[in-house]
Amino acid sequence: MQPSAVPELAHTHTRPIHWLATATAVAGVVALSSFLQPGAATAAQAAGPETRSAPAHLAPPDPAAVTFPIECGPVKAVVQKRASGDLDGDGNPETVAVVHCDSPMGTPPDGVYVLTRGGDGGQPRVVATLLDPEDGTTVSDFAVRDGAVTATLLGYSSSDVPRCCPDVHSDAKWRWQNGAFVRSTPAGARSV
């Protein structure tokens, strides 16, 4: 190892005076910044059209308060899944319910219903049937997003297929258009 040709530098070790000088400098910057403040905001409302208050947001309709148009015989109808969102753009949420009969055996078909309530917050009621249980399909995946209802439907290609094992898979999407729900196939969906 070669010895250093320069003597030890005097400033390589901190001393209390160095810390005191640093603390004083930081305190000075903080004190100076408290005196320098931005000017007051001068934003004003632009003259424009007449303003209206926003409509009161109602709670989504509760499926428990509705009698669904599904024939179940001696068993009762059961809400399997539910989701809420504004489907028709009126600012109030609708509830979409997936309902089937509470069958002790087999896979009962599902019905998909749209519930709403009047603008005065009245009783919930069924306003649309998106999927009729008479179609014999079940819903495996279900969502309400961006004003649309999407679902993955499972069905049967013939009456010979056991009701435990659906062999037809399809995706469906319903959107409110011109006063009615219109069914389509989502982009990228495949049917098997």
CSV table of C-alpha atoms in Angstrom, one decimal:
chain,number,residue,atom,x,y,z
A,1,MET,CA,0.0,0.0,0.0
A,2,GLN,CA,1.3,3.4,-0.9
A,3,PRO,CA,1.2,6.1,1.7
A,4,SER,CA,-0.8,9.3,0.9
A,5,ALA,CA,1.2,12.3,-0.3
A,6,VAL,CA,-1.3,14.8,1.1
A,7,PRO,CA,-1.9,15.4,4.7
A,8,GLU,CA,-5.3,14.6,6.3
A,9,LEU,CA,-8.0,17.0,5.1
A,10,ALA,CA,-9.4,19.1,7.9
A,11,HIS,CA,-13.0,19.0,6.6
A,12,THR,CA,-13.5,15.3,6.3
A,13,HIS,CA,-14.9,14.9,9.8
A,14,THR,CA,-18.1,16.7,10.9
A,15,ARG,CA,-18.0,18.8,14.0
A,16,PRO,CA,-20.9,20.2,16.0
A,17,ILE,CA,-20.4,23.6,14.3
A,18,HIS,CA,-21.1,22.0,10.9
A,19,TRP,CA,-24.4,20.6,12.1
A,20,LEU,CA,-25.3,24.0,13.7
A,21,ALA,CA,-24.6,25.8,10.4
A,22,THR,CA,-26.8,23.3,8.4
A,23,ALA,CA,-29.7,23.6,10.9
A,24,THR,CA,-29.5,27.4,10.8
A,25,ALA,CA,-29.6,27.3,6.9
A,26,VAL,CA,-32.6,25.0,6.8
A,27,ALA,CA,-34.5,27.1,9.4
A,28,GLY,CA,-33.8,30.2,7.4
A,29,VAL,CA,-35.2,28.6,4.2
A,30,VAL,CA,-38.4,27.4,6.1
A,31,ALA,CA,-38.9,30.9,7.6
A,32,LEU,CA,-38.4,32.6,4.3
A,33,SER,CA,-40.9,30.3,2.6
A,34,SER,CA,-43.6,31.1,5.1
A,35,PHE,CA,-43.4,34.8,4.2
A,36,LEU,CA,-43.5,34.1,0.4
A,37,GLN,CA,-47.0,32.9,-0.4
A,38,PRO,CA,-48.8,32.8,-3.7
A,39,GLY,CA,-51.5,35.4,-4.5
A,40,ALA,CA,-55.2,34.8,-3.7
A,41,ALA,CA,-57.2,32.8,-6.3
A,42,THR,CA,-59.4,34.9,-8.5
A,43,ALA,CA,-61.6,32.2,-10.2
A,44,ALA,CA,-65.2,33.2,-10.9
A,45,GLN,CA,-68.3,31.4,-12.3
A,46,ALA,CA,-68.8,32.1,-15.9
A,47,ALA,CA,-72.2,33.3,-17.0
A,48,GLY,CA,-74.0,30.4,-18.6
A,49,PRO,CA,-77.2,28.6,-18.8
A,50,GLU,CA,-79.6,28.3,-15.8
A,51,THR,CA,-78.3,25.9,-13.2
A,52,ARG,CA,-80.4,23.1,-11.8
A,53,SER,CA,-79.8,21.0,-8.7
A,54,ALA,CA,-78.8,17.5,-9.2
A,55,PRO,CA,-81.5,14.9,-8.8
A,56,ALA,CA,-81.6,13.1,-5.5
A,57,HIS,CA,-79.9,9.7,-5.8
A,58,LEU,CA,-82.1,6.9,-4.9
A,59,ALA,CA,-81.0,3.6,-3.4
A,60,PRO,CA,-80.9,0.8,-5.9
A,61,PRO,CA,-84.2,-1.3,-5.9
A,62,ASP,CA,-84.1,-4.2,-3.5
A,63,PRO,CA,-84.9,-7.6,-5.2
A,64,ALA,CA,-86.4,-8.9,-1.9
A,65,ALA,CA,-89.3,-6.4,-2.3
A,66,VAL,CA,-90.3,-7.8,-5.7
A,67,THR,CA,-92.4,-10.7,-6.9
A,68,PHE,CA,-90.6,-12.1,-10.0
A,69,PRO,CA,-92.6,-13.4,-13.0
A,70,ILE,CA,-91.2,-16.9,-12.7
A,71,GLU,CA,-93.3,-20.1,-12.1
A,72,CYS,CA,-91.7,-22.2,-9.4
A,73,GLY,CA,-94.6,-24.4,-8.2
A,74,PRO,CA,-94.2,-25.4,-4.6
A,75,VAL,CA,-90.7,-24.0,-4.2
A,76,LYS,CA,-89.8,-20.3,-4.0
A,77,ALA,CA,-87.8,-18.1,-6.3
A,78,VAL,CA,-84.3,-17.3,-5.2
A,79,VAL,CA,-82.2,-14.3,-6.2
A,80,GLN,CA,-78.8,-15.9,-7.1
A,81,LYS,CA,-76.9,-12.8,-8.1
A,82,ARG,CA,-77.6,-9.0,-8.3
A,83,ALA,CA,-75.9,-5.9,-9.5
A,84,SER,CA,-76.9,-2.3,-9.7
A,85,GLY,CA,-76.1,0.6,-12.0
A,86,ASP,CA,-77.7,3.3,-14.1
A,87,LEU,CA,-78.7,1.5,-17.2
A,88,ASP,CA,-81.0,4.1,-18.9
A,89,GLY,CA,-79.0,7.3,-18.2
A,90,ASP,CA,-81.6,8.9,-15.9
A,91,GLY,CA,-79.2,9.3,-13.0
A,92,ASN,CA,-81.0,6.7,-10.8
A,93,PRO,CA,-79.7,3.1,-10.4
A,94,GLU,CA,-81.5,0.0,-11.6
A,95,THR,CA,-80.9,-3.4,-10.2
A,96,VAL,CA,-80.5,-6.5,-12.3
A,97,ALA,CA,-81.3,-9.8,-10.6
A,98,VAL,CA,-80.5,-13.3,-11.7
A,99,VAL,CA,-83.3,-15.5,-10.3
A,100,HIS,CA,-84.1,-19.2,-10.4
A,101,CYS,CA,-86.4,-21.6,-8.6
A,102,ASP,CA,-85.0,-23.1,-5.4
A,103,SER,CA,-85.0,-26.6,-6.8
A,104,PRO,CA,-83.6,-29.4,-4.5
A,105,MET,CA,-82.2,-31.3,-7.6
A,106,GLY,CA,-80.8,-30.4,-11.0
A,107,THR,CA,-79.8,-27.1,-12.4
A,108,PRO,CA,-82.8,-24.8,-12.6
A,109,PRO,CA,-82.8,-22.3,-15.4
A,110,ASP,CA,-82.2,-18.6,-14.6
A,111,GLY,CA,-84.2,-15.6,-15.4
A,112,VAL,CA,-82.6,-12.1,-15.6
A,113,TYR,CA,-84.8,-9.2,-14.6
A,114,VAL,CA,-84.3,-5.4,-14.5
A,115,LEU,CA,-85.8,-3.7,-11.5
A,116,THR,CA,-86.5,0.0,-11.1
A,117,ARG,CA,-88.5,2.4,-9.0
A,118,GLY,CA,-90.4,5.5,-9.8
A,119,GLY,CA,-88.7,8.9,-9.6
A,120,ASP,CA,-90.5,9.5,-6.3
A,121,GLY,CA,-88.7,6.5,-4.8
A,122,GLY,CA,-91.8,4.2,-4.9
A,123,GLN,CA,-91.8,0.5,-4.6
A,124,PRO,CA,-89.4,-1.5,-6.8
A,125,ARG,CA,-90.9,-3.3,-9.8
A,126,VAL,CA,-89.8,-5.5,-12.7
A,127,VAL,CA,-89.6,-3.4,-15.8
A,128,ALA,CA,-87.8,-5.9,-18.2
A,129,THR,CA,-87.0,-9.5,-18.6
A,130,LEU,CA,-83.6,-9.9,-20.2
A,131,LEU,CA,-83.5,-13.7,-20.1
A,132,ASP,CA,-86.6,-15.8,-19.7
A,133,PRO,CA,-86.3,-19.0,-17.6
A,134,GLU,CA,-88.3,-20.8,-20.4
A,135,ASP,CA,-85.1,-20.5,-22.5
A,136,GLY,CA,-83.5,-23.2,-20.2
A,137,THR,CA,-80.2,-21.4,-19.8
A,138,THR,CA,-78.2,-20.6,-16.6
A,139,VAL,CA,-76.0,-17.6,-15.9
A,140,SER,CA,-72.5,-18.3,-14.8
A,141,ASP,CA,-70.9,-14.9,-14.9
A,142,PHE,CA,-72.8,-11.6,-14.6
A,143,ALA,CA,-72.0,-7.9,-14.3
A,144,VAL,CA,-73.4,-4.4,-14.7
A,145,ARG,CA,-70.7,-2.0,-16.2
A,146,ASP,CA,-70.8,1.2,-18.2
A,147,GLY,CA,-74.6,1.2,-18.6
A,148,ALA,CA,-74.7,-2.4,-19.9
A,149,VAL,CA,-75.5,-5.8,-18.5
A,150,THR,CA,-73.1,-8.6,-19.5
A,151,ALA,CA,-73.6,-12.3,-18.8
A,152,THR,CA,-72.1,-15.7,-19.7
A,153,LEU,CA,-74.9,-18.1,-20.5
A,154,LEU,CA,-74.7,-21.9,-20.3
A,155,GLY,CA,-77.3,-23.9,-22.2
A,156,TYR,CA,-78.0,-27.2,-23.9
A,157,SER,CA,-77.7,-28.2,-27.5
A,158,SER,CA,-80.6,-30.7,-27.3
A,159,SER,CA,-83.0,-32.3,-24.8
A,160,ASP,CA,-80.7,-35.4,-24.8
A,161,VAL,CA,-77.9,-33.5,-22.9
A,162,PRO,CA,-78.1,-34.1,-19.1
A,163,ARG,CA,-79.2,-31.1,-17.2
A,164,CYS,CA,-76.1,-31.3,-15.0
A,165,CYS,CA,-73.7,-30.6,-17.9
A,166,PRO,CA,-74.4,-27.7,-20.2
A,167,ASP,CA,-72.7,-28.0,-23.5
A,168,VAL,CA,-73.4,-24.6,-25.0
A,169,HIS,CA,-71.5,-21.5,-23.8
A,170,SER,CA,-72.3,-18.0,-25.0
A,171,ASP,CA,-71.8,-14.4,-24.0
A,172,ALA,CA,-74.6,-11.8,-24.0
A,173,LYS,CA,-74.7,-8.1,-23.5
A,174,TRP,CA,-77.8,-5.9,-23.1
A,175,ARG,CA,-77.9,-2.2,-23.5
A,176,TRP,CA,-80.7,0.4,-23.2
A,177,GLN,CA,-81.4,1.8,-26.7
A,178,ASN,CA,-84.4,3.8,-27.9
A,179,GLY,CA,-86.6,2.8,-25.0
A,180,ALA,CA,-85.8,-0.9,-24.9
A,181,PHE,CA,-83.0,-3.3,-23.9
A,182,VAL,CA,-81.2,-4.6,-27.0
A,183,ARG,CA,-79.3,-7.9,-26.8
A,184,SER,CA,-76.0,-8.3,-28.6
A,185,THR,CA,-72.8,-10.3,-28.4
A,186,PRO,CA,-69.9,-8.5,-26.8
A,187,ALA,CA,-66.8,-7.9,-28.9
A,188,GLY,CA,-64.4,-10.7,-28.8
A,189,ALA,CA,-67.0,-13.2,-27.4
A,190,ARG,CA,-67.0,-16.7,-28.7
A,191,SER,CA,-69.8,-19.3,-28.6
A,192,VAL,CA,-69.1,-23.0,-28.1
